[in-house]
Amino acid sequence: MYPPQTTEKALTETIRVAIDWALAHGLVVRPMLSENQVENTNATVTHAPFALYPTPFPRSQFEHATHLQQPWNSLIHRMSRDDDLIAETMETLSKLDEFMNGLYQIYLQVNKEGVAQTASLGIHRNDYLLHAKSGADAKTAKIQQVEFNTIAASFGSLSTRTTQLHRFLLASVKGYAGDQISMDQLPQNKAIQSIAHGLATAWKHYGNPNARVVMIVQPGERNAFDQRWIEYTLLEEHGILLSRLSLSDINSRATLSPDNKGLLIDGYEVAVTYFRAGYGPEDYPTQKEWDARLLIEQSFSIKCPTVAYQLVGSKKVQQVLAVPGRLERYVDTETADKMRSSFAGLYPLDESPEGMAAYELALKHSEDLVMKPQREGGGNNIYGNDILLQLKKLSPTERNAYILMDLIKSPPLDNLMIREGRTITGQVVSELGIYGTFLADGDREILNEAGGHLLRTKATTTLEGGVAAGFAVIDSPLLV
Ligand code: ADP
Ligand code: MG
Ligand code: MG
């Protein structure tokens, strides 16, 4: 029986021990403030939502996902340099989706003016769910890619801490799960170090010892400590300063140096601009934020990501990559086959014969599909009957703004989830994320690594994932 059955008393004690560890080790987020708490002093935290036990995950599938990361890093870079791919996907999207249009216009303008900085940094995360045919043995489940994230991939720090939490509980709490699992089933996770190393490598490549890294953040970010750990690790392990600024700060305080388009702010030069915001329309409430994004893109600072990286990270590009033969434009046949082995069915919703067939498929089998707009951050997808309702509202042209994907069906497991001190029990499924760090200058690869992982676990009763969006908790894999 896993997780192990214990007495109510022992369980309560384990939860107390786990919450204390989380609070003491910075596995924390800012609490949601209720409306009457107008005076926010930034002085309160709560533990990040976590799974009390690590969730079983097949070792072979964990290793497979890890091995796929380096080819993915290279692939994303090559796609970002493929103007035809970007034009092919964005010409239509930009007419239907104002947000994608905003990004695409920046991409076009900067390309026309001439790109100042030829190096780009990727801090990516590829996400996978396990899939098993209904009725099949859960042990036969294989990973299927949910998506790849090229901007603001978060939770590297808190996932590193969650791995440490589970290792601590296993080592120290009697009756936790020690008679069932062993430490070597809990893989080390160095996601914080790996992300900081990526930023440091780009900073060195930039070549100005007095320059800083800037992290672009959302005002009022609740997940601030996940970001702070990167800032602290960058300083402690690499001696590099990082400032957290919003797009609005950039707009009011940053300029470009006339000689080399260096991004200057408050008297220092910015070597690397690392976006932890800017991935959705909410991050651009006024023209000022768009102007800031353009200024950064025009600048000599190394972007993580460039607008091109963000565009090729779209769901539309993911769908196009699944078209037979497309991957082979960027990688050799063997690598293409390996990568494709983790693809779920992906379908266009355009006016091509394939798109019309996908539309018919959705009308008949909406229960087995997910409909996705070009958005990030969780909570945007459409499922089941809602697909039918949405399709009814859209003209054939408007459907182009979405893609369709087969619903990945994970075999459910049991776990206990702890959110703001409350326990949620029940059946869960987990989504594995693998971080990747990558630096290239033009065609020359300077850094290409798989770096740590994230496991997010949610109740089977919720369709969406996302920790920040309130659907999931942070977990770690128990390799079986
Ligand atoms: P976002 O960029 O907003 O994170 P995702 O594509 O990751 O968009 O979708 C959000 C969540 O929806 C995922 O974390 C996952 O829980 C669920 N989801 C997405 N695609 C699928 C799919 N094909 N099958 C099952 N669940 C999915
Ligand atoms: Mg995403
Ligand atoms: Mg996602």
mmCIF file of N, CA, C and O and ligand atoms in Angstrom, residues 125 127 147-149 315 375-378, ligand 2:
data_model
loop_
_atom_site.group_PDB
_atom_site.id
_atom_site.type_symbol
_atom_site.label_atom_id
_atom_site.label_comp_id
_atom_site.label_asym_id
_atom_site.label_seq_id
_atom_site.Cartn_x
_atom_site.Cartn_y
_atom_site.Cartn_z
ATOM 1 N N ARG A 125 11.488 24.429 -20.316
ATOM 2 C CA ARG A 125 10.993 23.258 -19.584
ATOM 3 C C ARG A 125 10.029 22.494 -20.485
ATOM 4 O O ARG A 125 9.058 23.054 -20.977
ATOM 5 N N ASP A 127 7.310 19.538 -20.761
ATOM 6 C CA ASP A 127 6.377 18.886 -19.832
ATOM 7 C C ASP A 127 5.758 17.636 -20.442
ATOM 8 O O ASP A 127 5.376 17.628 -21.624
ATOM 9 N N GLU A 147 3.655 19.925 -23.640
ATOM 10 C CA GLU A 147 4.091 21.144 -24.339
ATOM 11 C C GLU A 147 5.542 21.407 -23.998
ATOM 12 O O GLU A 147 6.113 20.770 -23.113
ATOM 13 N N PHE A 148 6.162 22.362 -24.699
ATOM 14 C CA PHE A 148 7.478 22.855 -24.299
ATOM 15 C C PHE A 148 7.360 24.340 -24.011
ATOM 16 O O PHE A 148 6.652 25.056 -24.711
ATOM 17 N N ASN A 149 8.024 24.774 -22.941
ATOM 18 C CA ASN A 149 7.953 26.173 -22.505
ATOM 19 C C ASN A 149 9.281 26.857 -22.759
ATOM 20 O O ASN A 149 10.313 26.406 -22.268
ATOM 21 N N LYS A 315 1.894 26.937 -29.072
ATOM 22 C CA LYS A 315 1.199 25.673 -29.301
ATOM 23 C C LYS A 315 1.064 25.400 -30.806
ATOM 24 O O LYS A 315 1.088 24.259 -31.233
ATOM 25 N N ARG A 375 -1.778 30.432 -25.554
ATOM 26 C CA ARG A 375 -1.597 31.073 -24.255
ATOM 27 C C ARG A 375 -0.716 30.217 -23.367
ATOM 28 O O ARG A 375 -0.572 29.016 -23.600
ATOM 29 N N GLU A 376 -0.155 30.825 -22.316
ATOM 30 C CA GLU A 376 0.697 30.143 -21.347
ATOM 31 C C GLU A 376 0.196 30.420 -19.942
ATOM 32 O O GLU A 376 -0.532 31.374 -19.720
ATOM 33 N N GLY A 377 0.632 29.586 -19.010
ATOM 34 C CA GLY A 377 0.378 29.883 -17.606
ATOM 35 C C GLY A 377 -0.760 29.103 -16.988
ATOM 36 O O GLY A 377 -1.064 29.262 -15.814
ATOM 37 N N GLY A 378 -1.401 28.243 -17.746
ATOM 38 C CA GLY A 378 -2.445 27.379 -17.200
ATOM 39 C C GLY A 378 -3.816 28.033 -17.208
ATOM 40 O O GLY A 378 -3.942 29.266 -17.205
HETATM 41 MG MG MG B 2 3.217 26.564 -21.219
#
